[in-house]
PDB file of N, CA and C in Angstrom:
ATOM      1  N   UNK A   1       9.782 -42.029 -12.262  1.00  0.00           N
ATOM      2  CA  UNK A   1      11.203 -41.837 -12.354  1.00  0.00           C
ATOM      3  C   UNK A   1      11.680 -42.154 -13.759  1.00  0.00           C
ATOM      4  N   UNK A   2      12.889 -41.781 -14.030  1.00  0.00           N
ATOM      5  CA  UNK A   2      13.469 -42.069 -15.338  1.00  0.00           C
ATOM      6  C   UNK A   2      14.861 -42.679 -15.152  1.00  0.00           C
ATOM      7  N   UNK A   3      15.475 -43.124 -16.226  1.00  0.00           N
ATOM      8  CA  UNK A   3      16.774 -43.781 -16.137  1.00  0.00           C
ATOM      9  C   UNK A   3      17.846 -42.883 -15.522  1.00  0.00           C
ATOM     10  N   UNK A   4      17.779 -41.600 -15.794  1.00  0.00           N
ATOM     11  CA  UNK A   4      18.812 -40.706 -15.268  1.00  0.00           C
ATOM     12  C   UNK A   4      18.654 -40.459 -13.768  1.00  0.00           C
ATOM     13  N   UNK A   5      17.532 -40.888 -13.186  1.00  0.00           N
ATOM     14  CA  UNK A   5      17.364 -40.760 -11.740  1.00  0.00           C
ATOM     15  C   UNK A   5      18.393 -41.610 -10.990  1.00  0.00           C
ATOM     16  N   UNK A   6      18.759 -42.733 -11.567  1.00  0.00           N
ATOM     17  CA  UNK A   6      19.785 -43.577 -10.950  1.00  0.00           C
ATOM     18  C   UNK A   6      21.128 -42.846 -10.953  1.00  0.00           C
ATOM     19  N   UNK A   7      21.452 -42.243 -12.077  1.00  0.00           N
ATOM     20  CA  UNK A   7      22.689 -41.473 -12.179  1.00  0.00           C
ATOM     21  C   UNK A   7      22.665 -40.293 -11.215  1.00  0.00           C
ATOM     22  N   UNK A   8      21.533 -39.609 -11.141  1.00  0.00           N
ATOM     23  CA  UNK A   8      21.394 -38.471 -10.229  1.00  0.00           C
ATOM     24  C   UNK A   8      21.559 -38.915  -8.775  1.00  0.00           C
ATOM     25  N   UNK A   9      21.021 -40.078  -8.437  1.00  0.00           N
ATOM     26  CA  UNK A   9      21.169 -40.618  -7.085  1.00  0.00           C
ATOM     27  C   UNK A   9      22.645 -40.830  -6.749  1.00  0.00           C
ATOM     28  N   UNK A  10      23.400 -41.427  -7.653  1.00  0.00           N
ATOM     29  CA  UNK A  10      24.830 -41.664  -7.422  1.00  0.00           C
ATOM     30  C   UNK A  10      25.580 -40.345  -7.306  1.00  0.00           C
ATOM     31  N   UNK A  11      25.253 -39.410  -8.171  1.00  0.00           N
ATOM     32  CA  UNK A  11      25.911 -38.102  -8.127  1.00  0.00           C
ATOM     33  C   UNK A  11      25.624 -37.383  -6.801  1.00  0.00           C
ATOM     34  N   UNK A  12      24.379 -37.453  -6.357  1.00  0.00           N
ATOM     35  CA  UNK A  12      24.009 -36.801  -5.098  1.00  0.00           C
ATOM     36  C   UNK A  12      24.658 -37.498  -3.914  1.00  0.00           C
ATOM     37  N   UNK A  13      24.617 -38.801  -3.906  1.00  0.00           N
ATOM     38  CA  UNK A  13      25.147 -39.588  -2.776  1.00  0.00           C
ATOM     39  C   UNK A  13      26.640 -39.368  -2.578  1.00  0.00           C
ATOM     40  N   UNK A  14      27.383 -39.244  -3.672  1.00  0.00           N
ATOM     41  CA  UNK A  14      28.835 -39.135  -3.588  1.00  0.00           C
ATOM     42  C   UNK A  14      29.360 -37.748  -3.965  1.00  0.00           C
ATOM     43  N   UNK A  15      28.466 -36.758  -3.982  1.00  0.00           N
ATOM     44  CA  UNK A  15      28.835 -35.357  -4.256  1.00  0.00           C
ATOM     45  C   UNK A  15      29.616 -35.211  -5.564  1.00  0.00           C
ATOM     46  N   UNK A  16      29.076 -35.791  -6.611  1.00  0.00           N
ATOM     47  CA  UNK A  16      29.707 -35.709  -7.928  1.00  0.00           C
ATOM     48  C   UNK A  16      29.014 -34.649  -8.774  1.00  0.00           C
ATOM     49  N   UNK A  17      29.722 -34.091  -9.697  1.00  0.00           N
ATOM     50  CA  UNK A  17      29.166 -33.105 -10.623  1.00  0.00           C
ATOM     51  C   UNK A  17      28.300 -33.821 -11.655  1.00  0.00           C
ATOM     52  N   UNK A  18      27.120 -33.287 -11.965  1.00  0.00           N
ATOM     53  CA  UNK A  18      26.279 -33.919 -12.990  1.00  0.00           C
ATOM     54  C   UNK A  18      26.991 -33.996 -14.333  1.00  0.00           C
ATOM     55  N   UNK A  19      26.747 -35.074 -15.053  1.00  0.00           N
ATOM     56  CA  UNK A  19      27.374 -35.255 -16.357  1.00  0.00           C
ATOM     57  C   UNK A  19      26.655 -34.470 -17.440  1.00  0.00           C
ATOM     58  N   UNK A  20      25.334 -34.367 -17.334  1.00  0.00           N
ATOM     59  CA  UNK A  20      24.545 -33.654 -18.340  1.00  0.00           C
ATOM     60  C   UNK A  20      23.466 -32.831 -17.654  1.00  0.00           C
ATOM     61  N   UNK A  21      22.811 -31.962 -18.415  1.00  0.00           N
ATOM     62  CA  UNK A  21      21.689 -31.197 -17.874  1.00  0.00           C
ATOM     63  C   UNK A  21      20.515 -32.104 -17.523  1.00  0.00           C
ATOM     64  N   UNK A  22      20.354 -33.205 -18.272  1.00  0.00           N
ATOM     65  CA  UNK A  22      19.236 -34.116 -18.018  1.00  0.00           C
ATOM     66  C   UNK A  22      19.348 -34.752 -16.634  1.00  0.00           C
ATOM     67  N   UNK A  23      20.504 -35.276 -16.270  1.00  0.00           N
ATOM     68  CA  UNK A  23      20.619 -35.884 -14.948  1.00  0.00           C
ATOM     69  C   UNK A  23      20.719 -34.817 -13.861  1.00  0.00           C
ATOM     70  N   UNK A  24      21.146 -33.608 -14.193  1.00  0.00           N
ATOM     71  CA  UNK A  24      21.168 -32.529 -13.204  1.00  0.00           C
ATOM     72  C   UNK A  24      19.756 -32.169 -12.768  1.00  0.00           C
ATOM     73  N   UNK A  25      18.785 -32.291 -13.676  1.00  0.00           N
ATOM     74  CA  UNK A  25      17.391 -31.952 -13.385  1.00  0.00           C
ATOM     75  C   UNK A  25      16.558 -33.147 -12.927  1.00  0.00           C
ATOM     76  N   UNK A  26      17.105 -34.337 -12.986  1.00  0.00           N
ATOM     77  CA  UNK A  26      16.353 -35.538 -12.617  1.00  0.00           C
ATOM     78  C   UNK A  26      16.140 -35.615 -11.108  1.00  0.00           C
ATOM     79  N   UNK A  27      15.132 -36.387 -10.712  1.00  0.00           N
ATOM     80  CA  UNK A  27      14.878 -36.647  -9.295  1.00  0.00           C
ATOM     81  C   UNK A  27      15.887 -37.689  -8.811  1.00  0.00           C
ATOM     82  N   UNK A  28      16.424 -37.521  -7.604  1.00  0.00           N
ATOM     83  CA  UNK A  28      17.488 -38.423  -7.146  1.00  0.00           C
ATOM     84  C   UNK A  28      16.993 -39.611  -6.319  1.00  0.00           C
ATOM     85  N   UNK A  29      15.711 -39.745  -6.098  1.00  0.00           N
ATOM     86  CA  UNK A  29      15.097 -40.900  -5.426  1.00  0.00           C
ATOM     87  C   UNK A  29      15.570 -41.113  -3.986  1.00  0.00           C
ATOM     88  N   UNK A  30      16.094 -40.084  -3.330  1.00  0.00           N
ATOM     89  CA  UNK A  30      16.592 -40.262  -1.963  1.00  0.00           C
ATOM     90  C   UNK A  30      15.496 -40.641  -0.975  1.00  0.00           C
ATOM     91  N   UNK A  31      14.237 -40.359  -1.310  1.00  0.00           N
ATOM     92  CA  UNK A  31      13.159 -40.688  -0.383  1.00  0.00           C
ATOM     93  C   UNK A  31      12.970 -42.191  -0.196  1.00  0.00           C
ATOM     94  N   UNK A  32      13.569 -42.985  -1.073  1.00  0.00           N
ATOM     95  CA  UNK A  32      13.464 -44.437  -0.962  1.00  0.00           C
ATOM     96  C   UNK A  32      14.536 -45.060  -0.072  1.00  0.00           C
ATOM     97  N   UNK A  33      15.483 -44.269   0.393  1.00  0.00           N
ATOM     98  CA  UNK A  33      16.619 -44.799   1.138  1.00  0.00           C
ATOM     99  C   UNK A  33      16.752 -44.118   2.487  1.00  0.00           C
ATOM    100  N   UNK A  34      17.283 -44.849   3.461  1.00  0.00           N
ATOM    101  CA  UNK A  34      17.520 -44.301   4.790  1.00  0.00           C
ATOM    102  C   UNK A  34      19.000 -44.479   5.110  1.00  0.00           C
ATOM    103  N   UNK A  35      19.742 -43.381   5.014  1.00  0.00           N
ATOM    104  CA  UNK A  35      21.173 -43.441   5.288  1.00  0.00           C
ATOM    105  C   UNK A  35      21.501 -42.984   6.703  1.00  0.00           C
ATOM    106  N   UNK A  36      20.474 -42.754   7.524  1.00  0.00           N
ATOM    107  CA  UNK A  36      20.714 -42.313   8.894  1.00  0.00           C
ATOM    108  C   UNK A  36      21.135 -43.467   9.800  1.00  0.00           C
ATOM    109  N   UNK A  37      20.724 -44.673   9.461  1.00  0.00           N
ATOM    110  CA  UNK A  37      21.091 -45.845  10.250  1.00  0.00           C
ATOM    111  C   UNK A  37      22.315 -46.515   9.630  1.00  0.00           C
ATOM    112  N   UNK A  38      23.207 -47.052  10.457  1.00  0.00           N
ATOM    113  CA  UNK A  38      24.381 -47.732   9.889  1.00  0.00           C
ATOM    114  C   UNK A  38      23.983 -49.002   9.141  1.00  0.00           C
ATOM    115  N   UNK A  39      24.757 -49.344   8.163  1.00  0.00           N
ATOM    116  CA  UNK A  39      24.497 -50.566   7.398  1.00  0.00           C
ATOM    117  C   UNK A  39      24.729 -51.788   8.278  1.00  0.00           C
ATOM    118  N   UNK A  40      24.101 -52.895   7.899  1.00  0.00           N
ATOM    119  CA  UNK A  40      24.313 -54.127   8.654  1.00  0.00           C
ATOM    120  C   UNK A  40      25.774 -54.532   8.594  1.00  0.00           C
ATOM    121  N   UNK A  41      26.366 -54.802   9.751  1.00  0.00           N
ATOM    122  CA  UNK A  41      27.739 -55.291   9.766  1.00  0.00           C
ATOM    123  C   UNK A  41      27.784 -56.763   9.421  1.00  0.00           C
ATOM    124  N   UNK A  42      26.742 -57.474   9.811  1.00  0.00           N
ATOM    125  CA  UNK A  42      26.610 -58.883   9.432  1.00  0.00           C
ATOM    126  C   UNK A  42      25.202 -59.060   8.862  1.00  0.00           C
ATOM    127  N   UNK A  43      25.086 -59.741   7.753  1.00  0.00           N
ATOM    128  CA  UNK A  43      23.759 -59.925   7.153  1.00  0.00           C
ATOM    129  C   UNK A  43      22.912 -60.870   8.000  1.00  0.00           C
ATOM    130  N   UNK A  44      21.589 -60.790   7.872  1.00  0.00           N
ATOM    131  CA  UNK A  44      20.735 -61.708   8.627  1.00  0.00           C
ATOM    132  C   UNK A  44      20.925 -63.143   8.147  1.00  0.00           C
ATOM    133  N   UNK A  45      20.626 -64.077   9.010  1.00  0.00           N
ATOM    134  CA  UNK A  45      20.752 -65.496   8.678  1.00  0.00           C
ATOM    135  C   UNK A  45      19.622 -65.878   7.736  1.00  0.00           C
ATOM    136  N   UNK A  46      19.963 -66.567   6.665  1.00  0.00           N
ATOM    137  CA  UNK A  46      18.962 -67.004   5.705  1.00  0.00           C
ATOM    138  C   UNK A  46      18.254 -68.256   6.214  1.00  0.00           C
ATOM    139  N   UNK A  47      16.991 -68.441   5.859  1.00  0.00           N
ATOM    140  CA  UNK A  47      16.286 -69.653   6.284  1.00  0.00           C
ATOM    141  C   UNK A  47      16.864 -70.880   5.588  1.00  0.00           C
ATOM    142  N   UNK A  48      16.729 -72.023   6.235  1.00  0.00           N
ATOM    143  CA  UNK A  48      17.197 -73.268   5.631  1.00  0.00           C
ATOM    144  C   UNK A  48      16.416 -73.550   4.356  1.00  0.00           C
ATOM    145  N   UNK A  49      17.121 -74.036   3.363  1.00  0.00           N
ATOM    146  CA  UNK A  49      16.499 -74.372   2.091  1.00  0.00           C
ATOM    147  C   UNK A  49      16.496 -75.880   1.915  1.00  0.00           C
ATOM    148  N   UNK A  50      15.431 -76.426   1.351  1.00  0.00           N
ATOM    149  CA  UNK A  50      15.414 -77.881   1.135  1.00  0.00           C
ATOM    150  C   UNK A  50      16.490 -78.271   0.128  1.00  0.00           C
ATOM    151  N   UNK A  51      17.148 -79.367   0.404  1.00  0.00           N
ATOM    152  CA  UNK A  51      18.216 -79.826  -0.481  1.00  0.00           C
ATOM    153  C   UNK A  51      17.987 -81.249  -0.961  1.00  0.00           C
ATOM    154  N   UNK A  52      16.744 -81.743  -0.828  1.00  0.00           N
ATOM    155  CA  UNK A  52      16.485 -83.119  -1.239  1.00  0.00           C
ATOM    156  C   UNK A  52      16.232 -83.243  -2.738  1.00  0.00           C
ATOM    157  N   UNK A  53      16.189 -82.122  -3.461  1.00  0.00           N
ATOM    158  CA  UNK A  53      16.050 -82.159  -4.905  1.00  0.00           C
ATOM    159  C   UNK A  53      14.640 -82.392  -5.408  1.00  0.00           C
ATOM    160  N   UNK A  54      13.659 -82.490  -4.517  1.00  0.00           N
ATOM    161  CA  UNK A  54      12.282 -82.724  -4.936  1.00  0.00           C
ATOM    162  C   UNK A  54      11.581 -81.376  -5.106  1.00  0.00           C
ATOM    163  N   UNK A  55      10.934 -81.194  -6.243  1.00  0.00           N
ATOM    164  CA  UNK A  55      10.214 -79.950  -6.514  1.00  0.00           C
ATOM    165  C   UNK A  55       8.719 -80.232  -6.502  1.00  0.00           C
ATOM    166  N   UNK A  56       7.985 -79.487  -5.692  1.00  0.00           N
ATOM    167  CA  UNK A  56       6.533 -79.617  -5.663  1.00  0.00           C
ATOM    168  C   UNK A  56       5.960 -78.501  -6.524  1.00  0.00           C
ATOM    169  N   UNK A  57       5.679 -78.815  -7.778  1.00  0.00           N
ATOM    170  CA  UNK A  57       5.211 -77.802  -8.724  1.00  0.00           C
ATOM    171  C   UNK A  57       3.827 -77.250  -8.360  1.00  0.00           C
ATOM    172  N   UNK A  58       3.083 -77.920  -7.514  1.00  0.00           N
ATOM    173  CA  UNK A  58       1.774 -77.402  -7.120  1.00  0.00           C
ATOM    174  C   UNK A  58       1.913 -76.167  -6.234  1.00  0.00           C
ATOM    175  N   UNK A  59       3.090 -75.939  -5.664  1.00  0.00           N
ATOM    176  CA  UNK A  59       3.305 -74.771  -4.812  1.00  0.00           C
ATOM    177  C   UNK A  59       3.771 -73.551  -5.610  1.00  0.00           C
ATOM    178  N   UNK A  60       4.110 -73.764  -6.882  1.00  0.00           N
ATOM    179  CA  UNK A  60       4.584 -72.652  -7.696  1.00  0.00           C
ATOM    180  C   UNK A  60       3.420 -71.787  -8.132  1.00  0.00           C
ATOM    181  N   UNK A  61       3.663 -70.482  -8.160  1.00  0.00           N
ATOM    182  CA  UNK A  61       2.640 -69.534  -8.595  1.00  0.00           C
ATOM    183  C   UNK A  61       3.104 -68.850  -9.860  1.00  0.00           C
ATOM    184  N   UNK A  62       2.214 -68.697 -10.777  1.00  0.00           N
ATOM    185  CA  UNK A  62       2.525 -68.087 -12.060  1.00  0.00           C
ATOM    186  C   UNK A  62       1.794 -66.755 -12.174  1.00  0.00           C
ATOM    187  N   UNK A  63       2.383 -65.807 -12.886  1.00  0.00           N
ATOM    188  CA  UNK A  63       1.702 -64.520 -13.043  1.00  0.00           C
ATOM    189  C   UNK A  63       0.395 -64.664 -13.802  1.00  0.00           C
ATOM    190  N   UNK A  64      -0.546 -63.851 -13.424  1.00  0.00           N
ATOM    191  CA  UNK A  64      -1.804 -63.798 -14.154  1.00  0.00           C
ATOM    192  C   UNK A  64      -2.831 -64.645 -13.632  1.00  0.00           C
TER     193      UNK A  64
END
């Protein structure tokens, strides 16, 4: 994908006219989204987070 794919996605989703030939020809990435199901009316409950202020650095993972 390219940067204009985001613009193309917005244009396609909201039936907007393309701003340039580049975004008119870009892929709109609709295959990554499912608009057939309604959006969540209430978000899922988040898990409890520790609030004791202690950090166990041995559990942290670093790239590489």
